[in-house]
PDB file of C-alpha atoms in Angstrom:
ATOM      1  CA  ASP Z 228       0.073   0.406  -0.239  1.00 53.00           C
ATOM      2  CA  THR Z 229       1.492   3.161  -0.947  1.00 76.00           C
ATOM      3  CA  GLY Z 230      -0.734   6.089   0.435  1.00 92.00           C
ATOM      4  CA  VAL Z 231      -3.934   8.083  -0.162  1.00 96.00           C
ATOM      5  CA  SER Z 232      -3.242   9.304  -3.968  1.00 96.00           C
ATOM      6  CA  GLN Z 233      -4.283  11.936  -5.604  1.00 97.00           C
ATOM      7  CA  ASP Z 234      -5.166  12.741 -10.008  1.00 97.00           C
ATOM      8  CA  PRO Z 235      -4.323  15.049 -11.340  1.00 97.00           C
ATOM      9  CA  ARG Z 236      -1.273  15.975  -9.625  1.00 96.00           C
ATOM     10  CA  HIS Z 237      -2.238  19.660 -11.494  1.00 97.00           C
ATOM     11  CA  LYS Z 238      -5.047  21.437 -13.062  1.00 98.00           C
ATOM     12  CA  ILE Z 239      -5.505  24.976 -14.946  1.00 98.00           C
ATOM     13  CA  THR Z 240      -8.140  26.247 -16.063  1.00 98.00           C
ATOM     14  CA  LYS Z 241     -10.370  28.574 -17.967  1.00 97.00           C
ATOM     15  CA  ARG Z 242     -13.377  30.199 -15.965  1.00 97.00           C
ATOM     16  CA  GLY Z 243     -15.930  29.206 -16.115  1.00 97.00           C
ATOM     17  CA  GLN Z 244     -14.838  25.337 -16.649  1.00 98.00           C
ATOM     18  CA  ASN Z 245     -15.779  22.122 -14.408  1.00 98.00           C
ATOM     19  CA  VAL Z 246     -13.144  20.322 -13.058  1.00 98.00           C
ATOM     20  CA  THR Z 247     -13.185  16.336 -11.040  1.00 98.00           C
ATOM     21  CA  PHE Z 248     -10.372  15.551  -8.901  1.00 98.00           C
ATOM     22  CA  ARG Z 249     -10.037  12.272  -8.057  1.00 98.00           C
ATOM     23  CA  CYS Z 250      -8.632  10.990  -4.731  1.00 98.00           C
ATOM     24  CA  ASP Z 251      -7.826   6.570  -3.630  1.00 97.00           C
ATOM     25  CA  PRO Z 252      -7.792   6.206  -0.150  1.00 96.00           C
ATOM     26  CA  ILE Z 253      -5.611   3.869   1.811  1.00 93.00           C
ATOM     27  CA  SER Z 254      -7.204   0.319   0.966  1.00 90.00           C
ATOM     28  CA  GLU Z 255      -9.480  -0.326   4.082  1.00 84.00           C
ATOM     29  CA  HIS Z 256      -9.862   3.314   5.407  1.00 90.00           C
ATOM     30  CA  ASN Z 257     -13.414   3.540   5.474  1.00 90.00           C
ATOM     31  CA  ARG Z 258     -12.627   7.238   6.251  1.00 92.00           C
ATOM     32  CA  LEU Z 259     -11.851  10.021   3.486  1.00 95.00           C
ATOM     33  CA  TYR Z 260     -11.582  14.174   4.039  1.00 96.00           C
ATOM     34  CA  TRP Z 261     -11.397  16.476   0.930  1.00 97.00           C
ATOM     35  CA  TYR Z 262      -9.407  19.909   2.276  1.00 97.00           C
ATOM     36  CA  ARG Z 263      -8.366  23.110   0.388  1.00 97.00           C
ATOM     37  CA  GLN Z 264      -4.905  25.201   0.838  1.00 96.00           C
ATOM     38  CA  THR Z 265      -4.459  28.460   0.031  1.00 94.00           C
ATOM     39  CA  LEU Z 266      -1.091  29.859  -0.374  1.00 90.00           C
ATOM     40  CA  GLY Z 267       0.558  30.576   2.643  1.00 89.00           C
ATOM     41  CA  GLN Z 268      -1.954  29.583   4.482  1.00 93.00           C
ATOM     42  CA  GLY Z 269      -3.268  25.980   6.255  1.00 95.00           C
ATOM     43  CA  PRO Z 270      -5.417  23.597   5.139  1.00 96.00           C
ATOM     44  CA  GLU Z 271      -9.920  24.243   5.494  1.00 95.00           C
ATOM     45  CA  PHE Z 272     -12.259  21.132   5.828  1.00 95.00           C
ATOM     46  CA  LEU Z 273     -14.417  20.730   2.998  1.00 95.00           C
ATOM     47  CA  THR Z 274     -16.025  17.479   3.459  1.00 95.00           C
ATOM     48  CA  TYR Z 275     -15.856  13.610   4.691  1.00 92.00           C
ATOM     49  CA  PHE Z 276     -17.489  10.628   4.454  1.00 94.00           C
ATOM     50  CA  GLN Z 277     -17.677   7.206   6.396  1.00 92.00           C
ATOM     51  CA  ASN Z 278     -17.853   4.582   3.568  1.00 92.00           C
ATOM     52  CA  GLU Z 279     -20.148   6.174   0.931  1.00 93.00           C
ATOM     53  CA  ALA Z 280     -22.017   8.202   3.697  1.00 93.00           C
ATOM     54  CA  GLN Z 281     -21.603  11.516   3.143  1.00 93.00           C
ATOM     55  CA  LEU Z 282     -21.245  13.076   7.211  1.00 91.00           C
ATOM     56  CA  GLU Z 283     -20.037  16.855   7.350  1.00 89.00           C
ATOM     57  CA  LYS Z 284     -20.337  19.777   5.080  1.00 91.00           C
ATOM     58  CA  SER Z 285     -18.319  22.740   5.355  1.00 90.00           C
ATOM     59  CA  ARG Z 286     -20.018  26.209   4.910  1.00 88.00           C
ATOM     60  CA  LEU Z 287     -16.866  26.665   2.316  1.00 83.00           C
ATOM     61  CA  LEU Z 288     -18.530  23.521   0.122  1.00 87.00           C
ATOM     62  CA  SER Z 289     -21.031  26.009  -1.970  1.00 89.00           C
ATOM     63  CA  ASP Z 290     -23.449  24.949  -4.245  1.00 93.00           C
ATOM     64  CA  ARG Z 291     -21.013  24.902  -7.092  1.00 96.00           C
ATOM     65  CA  PHE Z 292     -18.594  22.171  -5.396  1.00 96.00           C
ATOM     66  CA  SER Z 293     -20.003  18.291  -4.625  1.00 96.00           C
ATOM     67  CA  ALA Z 294     -18.427  14.840  -3.642  1.00 96.00           C
ATOM     68  CA  GLU Z 295     -19.409  11.879  -4.479  1.00 96.00           C
ATOM     69  CA  ARG Z 296     -18.254   8.469  -2.883  1.00 96.00           C
ATOM     70  CA  PRO Z 297     -20.179   6.196  -4.622  1.00 91.00           C
ATOM     71  CA  LYS Z 298     -18.771   2.864  -3.644  1.00 87.00           C
ATOM     72  CA  GLY Z 299     -17.183   3.658  -0.028  1.00 85.00           C
ATOM     73  CA  SER Z 300     -13.601   3.776  -1.850  1.00 91.00           C
ATOM     74  CA  PHE Z 301     -12.725   6.825  -4.147  1.00 96.00           C
ATOM     75  CA  SER Z 302     -13.844   9.771  -3.792  1.00 97.00           C
ATOM     76  CA  THR Z 303     -14.187  12.417  -6.538  1.00 98.00           C
ATOM     77  CA  LEU Z 304     -14.596  16.090  -6.330  1.00 98.00           C
ATOM     78  CA  GLU Z 305     -16.320  17.935  -8.912  1.00 97.00           C
ATOM     79  CA  ILE Z 306     -16.103  22.414  -8.739  1.00 97.00           C
ATOM     80  CA  GLN Z 307     -18.631  23.802 -11.561  1.00 97.00           C
ATOM     81  CA  ARG Z 308     -17.928  27.220 -13.498  1.00 97.00           C
ATOM     82  CA  THR Z 309     -14.916  27.545 -11.664  1.00 97.00           C
ATOM     83  CA  GLU Z 310     -13.620  31.230 -10.249  1.00 96.00           C
ATOM     84  CA  GLN Z 311     -10.709  32.397 -10.362  1.00 96.00           C
ATOM     85  CA  GLY Z 312     -10.821  32.333  -6.191  1.00 95.00           C
ATOM     86  CA  ASP Z 313     -11.273  27.971  -6.575  1.00 96.00           C
ATOM     87  CA  SER Z 314      -7.700  28.635  -7.609  1.00 97.00           C
ATOM     88  CA  ALA Z 315      -5.978  26.096  -4.180  1.00 96.00           C
ATOM     89  CA  MET Z 316      -4.159  23.229  -2.885  1.00 97.00           C
ATOM     90  CA  TYR Z 317      -7.321  20.397  -3.071  1.00 98.00           C
ATOM     91  CA  LEU Z 318      -5.914  17.915  -0.461  1.00 98.00           C
ATOM     92  CA  CYS Z 319      -7.181  14.490   0.441  1.00 98.00           C
ATOM     93  CA  ALA Z 320      -7.051  12.807   3.590  1.00 96.00           C
ATOM     94  CA  SER Z 321      -8.296   9.275   4.914  1.00 94.00           C
ATOM     95  CA  ASN Z 322      -8.005   7.138   8.111  1.00 90.00           C
ATOM     96  CA  ALA Z 323      -9.858   4.281   9.451  1.00 85.00           C
ATOM     97  CA  ARG Z 324     -12.671   4.253  12.708  1.00 74.00           C
ATOM     98  CA  ASP Z 325     -12.089   2.133  14.384  1.00 66.00           C
ATOM     99  CA  ARG Z 326      -7.544   2.333  14.218  1.00 57.00           C
ATOM    100  CA  GLY Z 327      -6.959   5.659  15.609  1.00 67.00           C
ATOM    101  CA  GLU Z 328      -6.882   9.445  14.779  1.00 77.00           C
ATOM    102  CA  THR Z 329      -4.673   9.989  12.438  1.00 88.00           C
ATOM    103  CA  GLN Z 330      -5.070  11.730   9.017  1.00 92.00           C
ATOM    104  CA  TYR Z 331      -2.914  10.919   6.548  1.00 94.00           C
ATOM    105  CA  PHE Z 332      -2.609  12.959   3.848  1.00 96.00           C
ATOM    106  CA  GLY Z 333      -1.746  12.561  -0.141  1.00 96.00           C
ATOM    107  CA  PRO Z 334       0.125  14.658  -2.234  1.00 96.00           C
ATOM    108  CA  GLY Z 335      -2.818  17.883  -3.618  1.00 97.00           C
ATOM    109  CA  THR Z 336      -4.257  18.673  -6.793  1.00 97.00           C
ATOM    110  CA  ARG Z 337      -3.125  21.865  -8.066  1.00 97.00           C
ATOM    111  CA  LEU Z 338      -5.668  24.287  -9.804  1.00 97.00           C
ATOM    112  CA  LEU Z 339      -4.894  27.252 -11.455  1.00 97.00           C
ATOM    113  CA  VAL Z 340      -7.920  28.647 -12.639  1.00 98.00           C
ATOM    114  CA  LEU Z 341      -7.636  31.583 -15.225  1.00 96.00           C
TER     115      LEU Z 341
ATOM    116  CA  GLN T 178     -13.252  32.519  12.762  1.00 50.00           C
ATOM    117  CA  GLN T 179     -10.189  31.125  13.339  1.00 58.00           C
ATOM    118  CA  GLN T 180      -9.850  28.461  15.919  1.00 89.00           C
ATOM    119  CA  VAL T 181      -6.238  27.530  16.164  1.00 95.00           C
ATOM    120  CA  LYS T 182      -3.793  30.336  16.512  1.00 96.00           C
ATOM    121  CA  GLN T 183      -0.534  29.726  15.480  1.00 97.00           C
ATOM    122  CA  SER T 184       2.902  31.630  16.183  1.00 96.00           C
ATOM    123  CA  PRO T 185       5.414  32.877  14.188  1.00 97.00           C
ATOM    124  CA  GLN T 186       4.558  32.526  10.847  1.00 97.00           C
ATOM    125  CA  SER T 187       8.300  31.980   9.836  1.00 97.00           C
ATOM    126  CA  LEU T 188      11.615  30.662  12.228  1.00 97.00           C
ATOM    127  CA  ILE T 189      14.565  31.053  11.507  1.00 98.00           C
ATOM    128  CA  VAL T 190      16.467  29.027  13.895  1.00 98.00           C
ATOM    129  CA  GLN T 191      20.766  28.004  13.249  1.00 98.00           C
ATOM    130  CA  LYS T 192      22.111  23.923  12.625  1.00 97.00           C
ATOM    131  CA  GLY T 193      21.456  22.614  16.193  1.00 97.00           C
ATOM    132  CA  GLY T 194      19.365  25.120  17.850  1.00 97.00           C
ATOM    133  CA  ILE T 195      16.103  24.939  19.147  1.00 98.00           C
ATOM    134  CA  SER T 196      12.857  25.580  17.056  1.00 98.00           C
ATOM    135  CA  ILE T 197      10.098  26.393  19.567  1.00 98.00           C
ATOM    136  CA  ILE T 198       6.216  26.556  17.623  1.00 98.00           C
ATOM    137  CA  ASN T 199       2.967  27.651  19.501  1.00 98.00           C
ATOM    138  CA  CYS T 200      -0.657  27.209  18.962  1.00 98.00           C
ATOM    139  CA  ALA T 201      -3.535  28.416  21.016  1.00 97.00           C
ATOM    140  CA  TYR T 202      -7.313  27.622  20.282  1.00 95.00           C
ATOM    141  CA  GLU T 203     -10.554  28.584  21.516  1.00 92.00           C
ATOM    142  CA  ASN T 204     -12.955  25.405  20.904  1.00 89.00           C
ATOM    143  CA  THR T 205     -13.472  22.985  24.468  1.00 88.00           C
ATOM    144  CA  ALA T 206     -14.796  20.439  22.167  1.00 88.00           C
ATOM    145  CA  PHE T 207     -11.298  19.478  20.558  1.00 90.00           C
ATOM    146  CA  ASP T 208      -9.798  16.764  22.515  1.00 88.00           C
ATOM    147  CA  TYR T 209      -6.205  15.799  19.239  1.00 91.00           C
ATOM    148  CA  PHE T 210      -4.009  17.834  18.762  1.00 94.00           C
ATOM    149  CA  PRO T 211      -1.450  16.634  15.810  1.00 95.00           C
ATOM    150  CA  TRP T 212       1.506  18.686  14.345  1.00 97.00           C
ATOM    151  CA  TYR T 213       1.943  18.784  10.407  1.00 97.00           C
ATOM    152  CA  GLN T 214       5.090  18.715   8.238  1.00 97.00           C
ATOM    153  CA  GLN T 215       4.622  19.894   5.281  1.00 97.00           C
ATOM    154  CA  PHE T 216       7.431  20.301   2.208  1.00 95.00           C
ATOM    155  CA  PRO T 217       6.378  22.199  -0.419  1.00 91.00           C
ATOM    156  CA  GLY T 218       4.371  20.228  -3.162  1.00 88.00           C
ATOM    157  CA  LYS T 219       3.561  17.552  -0.852  1.00 91.00           C
ATOM    158  CA  GLY T 220       0.221  17.134   1.695  1.00 94.00           C
ATOM    159  CA  PRO T 221       1.081  17.730   4.948  1.00 96.00           C
ATOM    160  CA  ALA T 222       2.709  14.737   7.204  1.00 95.00           C
ATOM    161  CA  LEU T 223       2.111  13.364  10.697  1.00 94.00           C
ATOM    162  CA  LEU T 224       4.972  14.737  12.817  1.00 96.00           C
ATOM    163  CA  ILE T 225       3.759  13.939  17.070  1.00 95.00           C
ATOM    164  CA  ALA T 226       0.388  13.998  18.126  1.00 94.00           C
ATOM    165  CA  ILE T 227      -1.002  14.821  21.806  1.00 94.00           C
ATOM    166  CA  ARG T 228      -4.194  14.374  23.621  1.00 91.00           C
ATOM    167  CA  PRO T 229      -5.146  16.461  26.469  1.00 89.00           C
ATOM    168  CA  ASP T 230      -4.498  14.131  29.262  1.00 90.00           C
ATOM    169  CA  VAL T 231      -1.189  14.577  29.569  1.00 92.00           C
ATOM    170  CA  SER T 232       1.378  17.352  29.684  1.00 94.00           C
ATOM    171  CA  GLU T 233       3.893  16.463  27.201  1.00 96.00           C
ATOM    172  CA  LYS T 234       4.703  13.726  24.754  1.00 96.00           C
ATOM    173  CA  LYS T 235       8.300  13.420  23.443  1.00 96.00           C
ATOM    174  CA  GLU T 236       9.318  11.366  20.271  1.00 95.00           C
ATOM    175  CA  GLY T 237      12.975  11.609  19.260  1.00 96.00           C
ATOM    176  CA  ARG T 238      13.537  15.530  18.451  1.00 97.00           C
ATOM    177  CA  PHE T 239      10.494  16.462  18.355  1.00 97.00           C
ATOM    178  CA  THR T 240       8.408  17.658  21.753  1.00 97.00           C
ATOM    179  CA  ILE T 241       4.525  18.357  22.116  1.00 97.00           C
ATOM    180  CA  SER T 242       3.512  20.877  25.311  1.00 96.00           C
ATOM    181  CA  PHE T 243       0.194  21.169  26.534  1.00 96.00           C
ATOM    182  CA  ASN T 244      -1.536  23.570  28.947  1.00 95.00           C
ATOM    183  CA  LYS T 245      -5.067  22.849  29.040  1.00 93.00           C
ATOM    184  CA  SER T 246      -6.070  25.652  31.151  1.00 93.00           C
ATOM    185  CA  ALA T 247      -4.178  27.872  29.200  1.00 95.00           C
ATOM    186  CA  LYS T 248      -5.401  26.210  25.139  1.00 95.00           C
ATOM    187  CA  GLN T 249      -2.148  26.270  24.531  1.00 96.00           C
ATOM    188  CA  PHE T 250       0.690  23.209  23.233  1.00 97.00           C
ATOM    189  CA  SER T 251       3.512  23.857  21.239  1.00 98.00           C
ATOM    190  CA  LEU T 252       6.028  22.002  19.103  1.00 98.00           C
ATOM    191  CA  HIS T 253       9.735  22.155  20.247  1.00 98.00           C
ATOM    192  CA  ILE T 254      12.488  20.509  17.271  1.00 98.00           C
ATOM    193  CA  MET T 255      15.867  20.174  19.679  1.00 97.00           C
ATOM    194  CA  ASP T 256      18.698  20.279  17.415  1.00 98.00           C
ATOM    195  CA  SER T 257      17.361  21.645  14.518  1.00 98.00           C
ATOM    196  CA  GLN T 258      18.711  20.223  11.502  1.00 97.00           C
ATOM    197  CA  PRO T 259      18.284  21.830   7.752  1.00 97.00           C
ATOM    198  CA  GLY T 260      16.341  18.984   6.505  1.00 97.00           C
ATOM    199  CA  ASP T 261      13.559  20.212   8.902  1.00 97.00           C
ATOM    200  CA  SER T 262      12.847  22.920   7.063  1.00 98.00           C
ATOM    201  CA  ALA T 263       9.273  22.936   5.792  1.00 97.00           C
ATOM    202  CA  THR T 264       6.100  24.271   7.169  1.00 97.00           C
ATOM    203  CA  TYR T 265       4.862  23.134   9.809  1.00 98.00           C
ATOM    204  CA  PHE T 266       1.023  23.225  11.070  1.00 98.00           C
ATOM    205  CA  CYS T 267      -1.014  22.641  14.310  1.00 97.00           C
ATOM    206  CA  ALA T 268      -3.978  21.238  14.211  1.00 96.00           C
ATOM    207  CA  ALA T 269      -7.057  20.373  16.678  1.00 94.00           C
ATOM    208  CA  LEU T 270     -10.187  17.819  16.641  1.00 91.00           C
ATOM    209  CA  GLY T 271     -12.844  17.064  18.376  1.00 84.00           C
ATOM    210  CA  TYR T 272     -14.914  14.001  18.326  1.00 77.00           C
ATOM    211  CA  ASN T 273     -17.960  14.828  18.925  1.00 74.00           C
ATOM    212  CA  ALA T 274     -17.638  18.020  16.805  1.00 69.00           C
ATOM    213  CA  GLY T 275     -17.200  16.698  13.327  1.00 71.00           C
ATOM    214  CA  ASN T 276     -13.380  14.631  13.130  1.00 80.00           C
ATOM    215  CA  MET T 277     -12.367  17.337  10.998  1.00 89.00           C
ATOM    216  CA  LEU T 278      -9.085  19.471  11.312  1.00 93.00           C
ATOM    217  CA  THR T 279      -8.801  22.780  12.423  1.00 94.00           C
ATOM    218  CA  PHE T 280      -5.204  23.582  11.450  1.00 96.00           C
ATOM    219  CA  GLY T 281      -3.893  26.719  12.128  1.00 96.00           C
ATOM    220  CA  GLY T 282      -1.728  29.351   9.860  1.00 95.00           C
ATOM    221  CA  GLY T 283       1.384  27.667   9.454  1.00 97.00           C
ATOM    222  CA  THR T 284       5.081  28.456  10.581  1.00 98.00           C
ATOM    223  CA  ARG T 285       7.438  28.465   7.579  1.00 97.00           C
ATOM    224  CA  LEU T 286      10.816  26.784   9.728  1.00 98.00           C
ATOM    225  CA  MET T 287      14.215  27.341   8.343  1.00 98.00           C
ATOM    226  CA  VAL T 288      17.286  26.181   9.456  1.00 98.00           C
ATOM    227  CA  LYS T 289      20.691  27.205   8.967  1.00 97.00           C
ATOM    228  CA  PRO T 290      23.557  25.434   8.210  1.00 93.00           C
TER     229      PRO T 290
END
């Protein structure tokens, strides 16, 4: 097992386009989290899943954002009608509910909206 | 509302010196306090973590000191090395408050050879 993976690592898009990111958590981790990190700031929580259920959503997650984890394994984060303010690093993390609190982060997807 | 405040924003330390980073929190529902290390272009990696039932935890050159009454905790890096140069984030989590990490603003540490 090589850890949390995210794809793509970098994405450049034009304002108004839709983008989708994928996260593959560590095998058997039933919890999956999405965070957003802007330059020079700490990550901010967006949403989290336990298995396929989305249990918590931040007020940062506007209606242009949608996240899914259809089979309780990988997750996708879609941003519709991107805005320049969406430019950030999107981080995914995972952990197992019965194996402690540590959240293991992936390398992130860096989004630039032109 | 910034629930976890971190200072300083940047820190320069000579090789072999002690690096000290401080954090303060507001939400008394927090009950798990990790520190993460992040290198440019990488995701945060857990360094060390503490629960509020202990006042200090040491792992190698890294020590967390925790003051529950003051709602403050700090990271000490002993014998700082150039390879420690990175951005450090404190964070807090409440098991009954959603399981999401609330991060501080980060400290950019540079260790000079």
